[in-house]
Amino acid sequence: MTVRKIKVAFSVGEESGDFLGAQLIKNLKKKYPDISFIGLAGNQMKKEGMNSLFPIEDLSVMGLIDPLINLSKLLKRRKQLIDLIFKEQPDFFIGIDSPSFNSGIAKKIKSKTNIKTIQYVCPQFWAWRKGRAKRFKTYLDHIYSILPFEDELLKKAGMSSNFIGHPLADQFDIEPDKKGAKEKLLLSEDKKYIALLPGSRNSEINNHLKILENVARNYSQSNPNYHFLISLTKESLIKEDRYLNEKNITLMKGNTREVLKACDYGVITSGTATLEAMLSKMPFCAIYKSNSLSNFIITRFLLQLDFISLPNILANKKLIPELRQNKLKTKNIINELNQMINKSNEDLIAEFKNLHRSLLNEDQNKFTNIIDKLI
């Protein structure tokens, strides 16, 4: 029996999507050994054998204002990818996260070709524009949703979708190995550690790093037994020797998951990292700050949620504290840390474990079944 050769075009715009793309490539290669890939890829996808048309860091912008400032560059990059797809004529286009960037590509593809279009990670219509779900089917053939409640909402809107579990949930144990993580990072078993994650995008690091450094320095003065691990991606421009003279601060690059598993508490920038912190069963505070104009437009006209962190959104209640915009101050973060440290977190950890189980994917064939159906 001849196995059909399949070509897939990917578009991924950030580190969290790169991880998802790498996992998807692994699954697809098992089912289709001769499959080939084109488009945009991060470092993890490259390790699976895919080349990238250009560095995905070129798409690393956040909020409303930054994309406007970089609009010309973003449009140029998007056209490059569309031109490649039209030239190569793949069987599928799979956009991973980054819905603003990928939706324009999918729409262009649908208007001129018969290429099947899939969005991996549902656009967060439930947070911004709930009526938008009905329009997805005009340019998408299918959506892989990674949050349990999304699939039901999409099907109600008439969209072809399936919940495939969140890939991160399979990468963490229900009972984390804190001791093992500390050993991997060469950390002292006797010390208490607090994880500080300013974000992965340059704009996030600019908005959060200094205040997190202030938290570490101020807190260490009265609590010398606590050591702070500032975790950044390998690609971060922050120099390795930044905290060389800091007694209680260590910079960790490229070890975010182990840092979260090893630490006792954390202050985490809103995004995928808050889910990783939950899956690590680590009590933490979520933070977020954007420029004033972006925040005004988002909170006044667009955002339809009470929460910004995934654990709270998944639970539909406040599990962890959130500090954003003008509430994001050193003294407020320290206050939240003290509350976490001075109370029992058993109930919170139990909630984290229940949410973890709800995100697991028990059938890895869900990925390839959709490909088979659409071929």
mmCIF file of C-alpha atoms in Angstrom:
data_model
loop_
_atom_site.group_PDB
_atom_site.id
_atom_site.type_symbol
_atom_site.label_atom_id
_atom_site.label_comp_id
_atom_site.label_asym_id
_atom_site.label_seq_id
_atom_site.Cartn_x
_atom_site.Cartn_y
_atom_site.Cartn_z
ATOM 1 C CA MET A 1 0.000 0.000 0.000
ATOM 2 C CA THR A 2 1.416 3.394 -1.027
ATOM 3 C CA VAL A 3 1.391 6.007 1.748
ATOM 4 C CA ARG A 4 0.387 9.406 0.477
ATOM 5 C CA LYS A 5 3.114 12.046 0.751
ATOM 6 C CA ILE A 6 1.822 15.031 2.650
ATOM 7 C CA LYS A 7 3.213 18.554 2.834
ATOM 8 C CA VAL A 8 2.256 20.876 5.699
ATOM 9 C CA ALA A 9 2.850 24.607 6.009
ATOM 10 C CA PHE A 10 3.241 25.879 9.556
ATOM 11 C CA SER A 11 3.024 29.371 10.972
ATOM 12 C CA VAL A 12 4.197 29.856 14.539
ATOM 13 C CA GLY A 13 4.963 33.220 16.087
ATOM 14 C CA GLU A 14 6.251 32.632 19.604
ATOM 15 C CA GLU A 15 7.987 30.218 21.951
ATOM 16 C CA SER A 16 4.851 28.620 23.423
ATOM 17 C CA GLY A 17 3.575 27.888 19.909
ATOM 18 C CA ASP A 18 6.965 26.477 18.985
ATOM 19 C CA PHE A 19 6.590 23.833 21.683
ATOM 20 C CA LEU A 20 3.125 22.887 20.433
ATOM 21 C CA GLY A 21 4.396 22.724 16.866
ATOM 22 C CA ALA A 22 7.262 20.417 17.820
ATOM 23 C CA GLN A 23 4.864 18.020 19.545
ATOM 24 C CA LEU A 24 2.539 18.049 16.526
ATOM 25 C CA ILE A 25 5.413 17.372 14.118
ATOM 26 C CA LYS A 26 6.429 14.349 16.211
ATOM 27 C CA ASN A 27 2.889 12.953 16.037
ATOM 28 C CA LEU A 28 2.569 13.577 12.307
ATOM 29 C CA LYS A 29 5.934 11.972 11.485
ATOM 30 C CA LYS A 30 4.906 8.790 13.302
ATOM 31 C CA LYS A 31 1.802 8.439 11.122
ATOM 32 C CA TYR A 32 3.259 9.826 7.883
ATOM 33 C CA PRO A 33 7.005 9.028 7.634
ATOM 34 C CA ASP A 34 7.417 10.891 4.320
ATOM 35 C CA ILE A 35 5.663 14.068 5.475
ATOM 36 C CA SER A 36 7.433 17.376 4.807
ATOM 37 C CA PHE A 37 7.121 20.802 6.406
ATOM 38 C CA ILE A 38 7.560 24.388 5.263
ATOM 39 C CA GLY A 39 6.869 27.805 6.774
ATOM 40 C CA LEU A 40 7.762 29.268 10.152
ATOM 41 C CA ALA A 41 9.406 27.304 12.942
ATOM 42 C CA GLY A 42 10.984 28.015 16.310
ATOM 43 C CA ASN A 43 14.006 26.240 17.755
ATOM 44 C CA GLN A 44 12.096 23.201 19.009
ATOM 45 C CA MET A 45 10.405 22.671 15.649
ATOM 46 C CA LYS A 46 13.804 23.020 13.955
ATOM 47 C CA LYS A 47 15.102 20.198 16.137
ATOM 48 C CA GLU A 48 12.380 18.045 14.576
ATOM 49 C CA GLY A 49 13.865 18.729 11.147
ATOM 50 C CA MET A 50 11.935 21.780 9.954
ATOM 51 C CA ASN A 51 13.522 24.913 8.492
ATOM 52 C CA SER A 52 12.072 28.371 9.078
ATOM 53 C CA LEU A 53 11.463 30.983 6.382
ATOM 54 C CA PHE A 54 12.620 33.698 8.815
ATOM 55 C CA PRO A 55 13.213 34.005 12.599
ATOM 56 C CA ILE A 56 9.930 33.897 14.516
ATOM 57 C CA GLU A 57 11.361 36.577 16.828
ATOM 58 C CA ASP A 58 10.446 39.013 14.034
ATOM 59 C CA LEU A 59 6.804 38.499 15.076
ATOM 60 C CA SER A 60 7.452 39.043 18.792
ATOM 61 C CA VAL A 61 5.148 41.982 19.499
ATOM 62 C CA MET A 62 2.417 42.297 22.100
ATOM 63 C CA GLY A 63 -0.638 44.402 22.919
ATOM 64 C CA LEU A 64 -2.275 46.871 20.531
ATOM 65 C CA ILE A 65 0.343 49.571 20.058
ATOM 66 C CA ASP A 66 3.460 47.464 19.383
ATOM 67 C CA PRO A 67 1.852 45.672 16.404
ATOM 68 C CA LEU A 68 0.838 49.051 14.957
ATOM 69 C CA ILE A 69 4.374 50.361 15.304
ATOM 70 C CA ASN A 70 5.724 47.234 13.600
ATOM 71 C CA LEU A 71 2.847 46.868 11.117
ATOM 72 C CA SER A 72 4.939 47.327 7.974
ATOM 73 C CA LYS A 73 7.403 44.635 9.080
ATOM 74 C CA LEU A 74 4.612 42.229 10.089
ATOM 75 C CA LEU A 75 2.783 42.642 6.790
ATOM 76 C CA LYS A 76 6.025 42.095 4.858
ATOM 77 C CA ARG A 77 6.739 38.909 6.770
ATOM 78 C CA ARG A 78 3.186 37.652 6.326
ATOM 79 C CA LYS A 79 3.364 38.243 2.564
ATOM 80 C CA GLN A 80 6.626 36.267 2.429
ATOM 81 C CA LEU A 81 4.918 33.290 4.055
ATOM 82 C CA ILE A 82 1.819 33.541 1.845
ATOM 83 C CA ASP A 83 4.006 33.691 -1.283
ATOM 84 C CA LEU A 84 5.851 30.555 -0.133
ATOM 85 C CA ILE A 85 2.582 28.707 0.482
ATOM 86 C CA PHE A 86 1.213 29.643 -2.952
ATOM 87 C CA LYS A 87 4.456 28.495 -4.552
ATOM 88 C CA GLU A 88 4.751 25.172 -2.674
ATOM 89 C CA GLN A 89 1.019 24.318 -2.611
ATOM 90 C CA PRO A 90 1.009 22.244 0.611
ATOM 91 C CA ASP A 91 -1.908 19.996 1.529
ATOM 92 C CA PHE A 92 -2.478 21.792 4.824
ATOM 93 C CA PHE A 93 -1.807 25.119 6.449
ATOM 94 C CA ILE A 94 -1.616 24.911 10.246
ATOM 95 C CA GLY A 95 -1.465 28.166 12.141
ATOM 96 C CA ILE A 96 -0.350 27.753 15.747
ATOM 97 C CA ASP A 97 -1.618 30.345 18.203
ATOM 98 C CA SER A 98 -0.854 33.963 17.061
ATOM 99 C CA PRO A 99 -4.429 34.289 15.681
ATOM 100 C CA SER A 100 -4.097 37.891 14.469
ATOM 101 C CA PHE A 101 -1.169 36.949 12.249
ATOM 102 C CA ASN A 102 -2.439 33.536 11.170
ATOM 103 C CA SER A 103 -6.049 34.447 10.423
ATOM 104 C CA GLY A 104 -4.968 36.780 7.639
ATOM 105 C CA ILE A 105 -2.916 33.987 6.093
ATOM 106 C CA ALA A 106 -5.759 31.461 6.341
ATOM 107 C CA LYS A 107 -8.203 33.919 4.747
ATOM 108 C CA LYS A 108 -5.841 34.585 1.847
ATOM 109 C CA ILE A 109 -5.272 30.851 1.333
ATOM 110 C CA LYS A 110 -9.010 30.116 1.324
ATOM 111 C CA SER A 111 -9.725 32.886 -1.171
ATOM 112 C CA LYS A 112 -7.319 31.503 -3.791
ATOM 113 C CA THR A 113 -6.655 27.782 -3.138
ATOM 114 C CA ASN A 114 -8.141 24.509 -1.940
ATOM 115 C CA ILE A 115 -5.501 24.072 0.754
ATOM 116 C CA LYS A 116 -7.034 22.857 4.015
ATOM 117 C CA THR A 117 -6.632 25.327 6.865
ATOM 118 C CA ILE A 118 -6.335 24.371 10.525
ATOM 119 C CA GLN A 119 -5.845 26.577 13.557
ATOM 120 C CA TYR A 120 -4.021 24.906 16.442
ATOM 121 C CA VAL A 121 -4.927 26.744 19.646
ATOM 122 C CA CYS A 122 -8.312 28.326 19.364
ATOM 123 C CA PRO A 123 -8.411 32.128 19.031
ATOM 124 C CA GLN A 124 -9.613 33.419 22.389
ATOM 125 C CA PHE A 125 -12.989 34.597 21.114
ATOM 126 C CA TRP A 126 -14.456 33.863 24.553
ATOM 127 C CA ALA A 127 -12.224 36.573 25.997
ATOM 128 C CA TRP A 128 -12.626 39.229 23.315
ATOM 129 C CA ARG A 129 -15.486 38.775 20.834
ATOM 130 C CA LYS A 130 -17.783 35.825 21.463
ATOM 131 C CA GLY A 131 -19.692 36.299 18.208
ATOM 132 C CA ARG A 132 -16.464 35.862 16.254
ATOM 133 C CA ALA A 133 -16.684 32.056 16.485
ATOM 134 C CA LYS A 134 -19.353 31.944 13.761
ATOM 135 C CA ARG A 135 -16.931 33.538 11.291
ATOM 136 C CA PHE A 136 -14.149 30.987 11.802
ATOM 137 C CA LYS A 137 -15.773 28.496 9.429
ATOM 138 C CA THR A 138 -15.478 30.961 6.526
ATOM 139 C CA TYR A 139 -11.691 30.539 6.463
ATOM 140 C CA LEU A 140 -10.858 27.548 8.696
ATOM 141 C CA ASP A 141 -11.605 23.879 8.028
ATOM 142 C CA HIS A 142 -10.880 22.815 11.586
ATOM 143 C CA ILE A 143 -9.715 24.033 14.992
ATOM 144 C CA TYR A 144 -7.669 22.034 17.469
ATOM 145 C CA SER A 145 -8.770 23.395 20.845
ATOM 146 C CA ILE A 146 -6.580 22.875 23.882
ATOM 147 C CA LEU A 147 -8.927 24.104 26.603
ATOM 148 C CA PRO A 148 -11.938 21.941 27.556
ATOM 149 C CA PHE A 149 -14.664 24.576 27.358
ATOM 150 C CA GLU A 150 -13.644 25.855 23.913
ATOM 151 C CA ASP A 151 -14.763 22.784 21.976
ATOM 152 C CA GLU A 152 -18.350 23.050 23.189
ATOM 153 C CA LEU A 153 -18.530 26.758 22.362
ATOM 154 C CA LEU A 154 -17.090 26.182 18.883
ATOM 155 C CA LYS A 155 -19.486 23.342 18.061
ATOM 156 C CA LYS A 156 -22.426 25.499 19.159
ATOM 157 C CA ALA A 157 -21.226 28.078 16.630
ATOM 158 C CA GLY A 158 -21.164 25.422 13.871
ATOM 159 C CA MET A 159 -17.371 25.132 13.706
ATOM 160 C CA SER A 160 -15.557 21.836 13.108
ATOM 161 C CA SER A 161 -13.321 21.327 16.144
ATOM 162 C CA ASN A 162 -12.055 18.856 18.683
ATOM 163 C CA PHE A 163 -10.505 19.114 22.132
ATOM 164 C CA ILE A 164 -7.120 17.424 21.944
ATOM 165 C CA GLY A 165 -5.983 18.147 25.469
ATOM 166 C CA HIS A 166 -3.314 20.646 26.312
ATOM 167 C CA PRO A 167 0.105 19.289 25.239
ATOM 168 C CA LEU A 168 1.726 20.833 28.291
ATOM 169 C CA ALA A 169 -0.436 18.699 30.577
ATOM 170 C CA ASP A 170 1.291 15.566 29.286
ATOM 171 C CA GLN A 171 4.705 17.041 30.050
ATOM 172 C CA PHE A 172 4.135 17.339 33.801
ATOM 173 C CA ASP A 173 3.527 14.729 36.474
ATOM 174 C CA ILE A 174 0.450 15.057 38.675
ATOM 175 C CA GLU A 175 2.868 14.730 41.602
ATOM 176 C CA PRO A 176 5.890 16.881 40.686
ATOM 177 C CA ASP A 177 9.422 15.822 41.594
ATOM 178 C CA LYS A 178 10.640 18.961 43.358
ATOM 179 C CA LYS A 179 13.742 17.271 44.758
ATOM 180 C CA GLY A 180 14.745 15.973 41.333
ATOM 181 C CA ALA A 181 14.261 19.405 39.753
ATOM 182 C CA LYS A 182 16.469 20.998 42.405
ATOM 183 C CA GLU A 183 19.165 18.428 41.749
ATOM 184 C CA LYS A 184 19.054 19.096 37.993
ATOM 185 C CA LEU A 185 19.527 22.824 38.616
ATOM 186 C CA LEU A 186 22.185 22.235 41.296
ATOM 187 C CA LEU A 187 20.072 24.021 43.909
ATOM 188 C CA SER A 188 20.352 23.596 47.651
ATOM 189 C CA GLU A 189 17.765 21.269 49.147
ATOM 190 C CA ASP A 190 17.666 23.375 52.316
ATOM 191 C CA LYS A 191 16.869 26.749 50.745
ATOM 192 C CA LYS A 192 13.497 28.159 49.726
ATOM 193 C CA TYR A 193 13.243 29.368 46.136
ATOM 194 C CA ILE A 194 10.944 31.878 44.466
ATOM 195 C CA ALA A 195 10.550 31.884 40.673
ATOM 196 C CA LEU A 196 10.304 35.213 38.873
ATOM 197 C CA LEU A 197 9.175 35.036 35.233
ATOM 198 C CA PRO A 198 9.021 38.416 33.450
ATOM 199 C CA GLY A 199 7.751 36.904 30.166
ATOM 200 C CA SER A 200 9.245 35.723 26.884
ATOM 201 C CA ARG A 201 8.531 38.678 24.585
ATOM 202 C CA ASN A 202 10.850 41.669 24.591
ATOM 203 C CA SER A 203 7.977 44.018 25.429
ATOM 204 C CA GLU A 204 6.995 41.859 28.415
ATOM 205 C CA ILE A 205 10.542 41.753 29.731
ATOM 206 C CA ASN A 206 10.786 45.536 29.409
ATOM 207 C CA ASN A 207 7.549 45.980 31.363
ATOM 208 C CA HIS A 208 8.180 43.434 34.129
ATOM 209 C CA LEU A 209 11.860 42.713 34.745
ATOM 210 C CA LYS A 210 12.803 45.812 36.747
ATOM 211 C CA ILE A 211 9.914 45.517 39.164
ATOM 212 C CA LEU A 212 10.656 41.815 39.702
ATOM 213 C CA GLU A 213 14.296 42.694 40.402
ATOM 214 C CA ASN A 214 13.086 45.226 42.979
ATOM 215 C CA VAL A 215 10.920 42.560 44.591
ATOM 216 C CA ALA A 216 13.876 40.186 44.872
ATOM 217 C CA ARG A 217 16.191 42.800 46.361
ATOM 218 C CA ASN A 218 13.659 44.185 48.831
ATOM 219 C CA TYR A 219 12.359 40.805 49.947
ATOM 220 C CA SER A 220 15.848 39.366 50.406
ATOM 221 C CA GLN A 221 16.771 42.064 52.901
ATOM 222 C CA SER A 222 14.284 40.810 55.499
ATOM 223 C CA ASN A 223 14.100 37.189 54.279
ATOM 224 C CA PRO A 224 17.693 36.132 53.514
ATOM 225 C CA ASN A 225 16.797 32.428 53.378
ATOM 226 C CA TYR A 226 14.759 32.947 50.207
ATOM 227 C CA HIS A 227 16.596 32.837 46.905
ATOM 228 C CA PHE A 228 15.123 34.211 43.675
ATOM 229 C CA LEU A 229 15.469 32.540 40.278
ATOM 230 C CA ILE A 230 14.778 34.875 37.368
ATOM 231 C CA SER A 231 13.906 32.623 34.448
ATOM 232 C CA LEU A 232 14.264 33.738 30.832
ATOM 233 C CA THR A 233 14.484 32.027 27.451
ATOM 234 C CA LYS A 234 17.856 31.167 25.953
ATOM 235 C CA GLU A 235 17.235 33.808 23.290
ATOM 236 C CA SER A 236 16.832 36.624 25.823
ATOM 237 C CA LEU A 237 19.237 39.536 25.386
ATOM 238 C CA ILE A 238 19.716 39.872 29.155
ATOM 239 C CA LYS A 239 23.416 39.257 29.880
ATOM 240 C CA GLU A 240 24.471 36.179 31.845
ATOM 241 C CA ASP A 241 26.465 38.246 34.365
ATOM 242 C CA ARG A 242 23.628 40.645 35.209
ATOM 243 C CA TYR A 243 23.258 39.274 38.756
ATOM 244 C CA LEU A 244 26.878 38.260 39.315
ATOM 245 C CA ASN A 245 27.134 40.455 42.435
ATOM 246 C CA GLU A 246 23.645 39.625 43.746
ATOM 247 C CA LYS A 247 23.706 37.234 46.695
ATOM 248 C CA ASN A 248 20.071 36.095 46.456
ATOM 249 C CA ILE A 249 19.314 36.376 42.727
ATOM 250 C CA THR A 250 20.285 33.888 40.021
ATOM 251 C CA LEU A 251 19.563 34.189 36.298
ATOM 252 C CA MET A 252 18.320 30.959 34.719
ATOM 253 C CA LYS A 253 18.166 30.767 30.931
ATOM 254 C CA GLY A 254 16.310 28.028 29.088
ATOM 255 C CA ASN A 255 15.302 26.028 32.172
ATOM 256 C CA THR A 256 11.865 27.492 32.874
ATOM 257 C CA ARG A 257 10.074 24.200 33.423
ATOM 258 C CA GLU A 258 12.663 22.879 35.878
ATOM 259 C CA VAL A 259 12.705 26.247 37.639
ATOM 260 C CA LEU A 260 8.952 26.084 38.190
ATOM 261 C CA LYS A 261 9.147 22.503 39.450
ATOM 262 C CA ALA A 262 11.997 23.347 41.816
ATOM 263 C CA CYS A 263 10.628 26.566 43.286
ATOM 264 C CA ASP A 264 8.345 26.868 46.290
ATOM 265 C CA TYR A 265 6.526 30.023 45.174
ATOM 266 C CA GLY A 266 6.450 32.288 42.153
ATOM 267 C CA VAL A 267 5.553 35.564 40.495
ATOM 268 C CA ILE A 268 4.629 34.775 36.905
ATOM 269 C CA THR A 269 3.777 36.975 33.931
ATOM 270 C CA SER A 270 0.359 36.118 32.526
ATOM 271 C CA GLY A 271 0.442 33.699 29.611
ATOM 272 C CA THR A 272 1.410 30.078 29.055
ATOM 273 C CA ALA A 273 3.844 30.279 31.976
ATOM 274 C CA THR A 274 0.923 30.567 34.418
ATOM 275 C CA LEU A 275 -0.322 27.205 33.148
ATOM 276 C CA GLU A 276 3.155 25.709 33.537
ATOM 277 C CA ALA A 277 3.290 27.031 37.096
ATOM 278 C CA MET A 278 -0.085 25.440 37.837
ATOM 279 C CA LEU A 279 1.039 22.127 36.336
ATOM 280 C CA SER A 280 4.130 22.350 38.551
ATOM 281 C CA LYS A 281 1.758 22.669 41.542
ATOM 282 C CA MET A 282 3.535 25.838 42.653
ATOM 283 C CA PRO A 283 1.585 28.591 44.480
ATOM 284 C CA PHE A 284 2.094 31.861 42.623
ATOM 285 C CA CYS A 285 0.880 35.346 41.817
ATOM 286 C CA ALA A 286 0.122 36.304 38.196
ATOM 287 C CA ILE A 287 1.163 39.722 36.926
ATOM 288 C CA TYR A 288 0.773 41.735 33.754
ATOM 289 C CA LYS A 289 1.476 45.247 32.551
ATOM 290 C CA SER A 290 1.157 46.769 29.086
ATOM 291 C CA ASN A 291 1.460 50.367 27.920
ATOM 292 C CA SER A 292 -1.317 52.676 29.089
ATOM 293 C CA LEU A 293 -3.051 53.143 25.727
ATOM 294 C CA SER A 294 -3.183 49.399 24.998
ATOM 295 C CA ASN A 295 -4.521 48.725 28.467
ATOM 296 C CA PHE A 296 -7.238 51.379 28.156
ATOM 297 C CA ILE A 297 -8.502 50.057 24.816
ATOM 298 C CA ILE A 298 -8.343 46.405 25.893
ATOM 299 C CA THR A 299 -10.048 46.754 29.271
ATOM 300 C CA ARG A 300 -12.593 49.372 28.179
ATOM 301 C CA PHE A 301 -13.718 47.957 24.842
ATOM 302 C CA LEU A 302 -12.429 44.432 24.221
ATOM 303 C CA LEU A 303 -11.724 42.222 27.211
ATOM 304 C CA GLN A 304 -14.765 40.245 28.384
ATOM 305 C CA LEU A 305 -13.119 38.280 31.206
ATOM 306 C CA ASP A 306 -12.660 38.873 34.906
ATOM 307 C CA PHE A 307 -9.297 37.074 34.962
ATOM 308 C CA ILE A 308 -6.018 37.154 33.030
ATOM 309 C CA SER A 309 -4.346 33.924 34.215
ATOM 310 C CA LEU A 310 -5.186 30.502 32.801
ATOM 311 C CA PRO A 311 -5.701 28.747 36.171
ATOM 312 C CA ASN A 312 -8.367 31.277 37.142
ATOM 313 C CA ILE A 313 -9.963 31.168 33.682
ATOM 314 C CA LEU A 314 -10.081 27.358 33.692
ATOM 315 C CA ALA A 315 -11.530 27.231 37.204
ATOM 316 C CA ASN A 316 -13.875 30.160 36.483
ATOM 317 C CA LYS A 317 -12.985 31.544 39.898
ATOM 318 C CA LYS A 318 -10.081 33.170 41.666
ATOM 319 C CA LEU A 319 -7.529 30.533 42.631
ATOM 320 C CA ILE A 320 -4.454 32.713 42.507
ATOM 321 C CA PRO A 321 -3.962 36.472 42.990
ATOM 322 C CA GLU A 322 -3.552 38.703 39.937
ATOM 323 C CA LEU A 323 -1.819 42.072 39.843
ATOM 324 C CA ARG A 324 -2.025 44.172 36.699
ATOM 325 C CA GLN A 325 -1.318 47.688 35.519
ATOM 326 C CA ASN A 326 -1.366 50.242 38.379
ATOM 327 C CA LYS A 327 -1.654 47.484 40.998
ATOM 328 C CA LEU A 328 1.624 45.986 39.830
ATOM 329 C CA LYS A 329 3.879 47.509 42.476
ATOM 330 C CA THR A 330 6.756 46.090 44.495
ATOM 331 C CA LYS A 331 4.912 46.354 47.815
ATOM 332 C CA ASN A 332 1.814 44.592 46.418
ATOM 333 C CA ILE A 333 3.833 41.694 45.049
ATOM 334 C CA ILE A 334 5.682 41.320 48.360
ATOM 335 C CA ASN A 335 2.351 41.366 50.193
ATOM 336 C CA GLU A 336 1.036 38.540 47.985
ATOM 337 C CA LEU A 337 4.237 36.558 48.522
ATOM 338 C CA ASN A 338 3.905 36.906 52.287
ATOM 339 C CA GLN A 339 0.305 35.712 52.176
ATOM 340 C CA MET A 340 1.284 32.647 50.103
ATOM 341 C CA ILE A 341 4.177 31.808 52.380
ATOM 342 C CA ASN A 342 2.275 32.252 55.629
ATOM 343 C CA LYS A 343 -0.720 30.054 54.838
ATOM 344 C CA SER A 344 -1.447 26.456 53.931
ATOM 345 C CA ASN A 345 -1.732 25.908 50.182
ATOM 346 C CA GLU A 346 -3.117 22.356 50.309
ATOM 347 C CA ASP A 347 -6.530 23.288 48.878
ATOM 348 C CA LEU A 348 -4.901 25.293 46.083
ATOM 349 C CA ILE A 349 -2.624 22.381 45.142
ATOM 350 C CA ALA A 350 -5.651 20.033 45.085
ATOM 351 C CA GLU A 351 -7.411 22.441 42.680
ATOM 352 C CA PHE A 352 -4.304 22.528 40.496
ATOM 353 C CA LYS A 353 -4.245 18.724 40.314
ATOM 354 C CA ASN A 354 -7.916 18.544 39.289
ATOM 355 C CA LEU A 355 -7.362 21.115 36.542
ATOM 356 C CA HIS A 356 -4.284 19.209 35.398
ATOM 357 C CA ARG A 357 -6.305 16.018 34.945
ATOM 358 C CA SER A 358 -8.962 17.885 32.937
ATOM 359 C CA LEU A 359 -6.329 19.002 30.418
ATOM 360 C CA LEU A 360 -4.816 15.597 29.666
ATOM 361 C CA ASN A 361 -5.063 14.091 26.195
ATOM 362 C CA GLU A 362 -5.746 10.372 26.477
ATOM 363 C CA ASP A 363 -5.812 9.760 22.709
ATOM 364 C CA GLN A 364 -2.783 10.954 20.721
ATOM 365 C CA ASN A 365 -4.513 9.850 17.481
ATOM 366 C CA LYS A 366 -6.806 12.876 17.703
ATOM 367 C CA PHE A 367 -4.188 14.881 15.783
ATOM 368 C CA THR A 368 -3.832 12.556 12.826
ATOM 369 C CA ASN A 369 -7.492 11.510 12.700
ATOM 370 C CA ILE A 370 -8.413 15.024 11.598
ATOM 371 C CA ILE A 371 -5.664 15.021 8.948
ATOM 372 C CA ASP A 372 -7.013 11.688 7.634
ATOM 373 C CA LYS A 373 -10.522 13.126 7.546
ATOM 374 C CA LEU A 374 -9.535 16.268 5.649
ATOM 375 C CA ILE A 375 -7.254 14.656 3.044
#
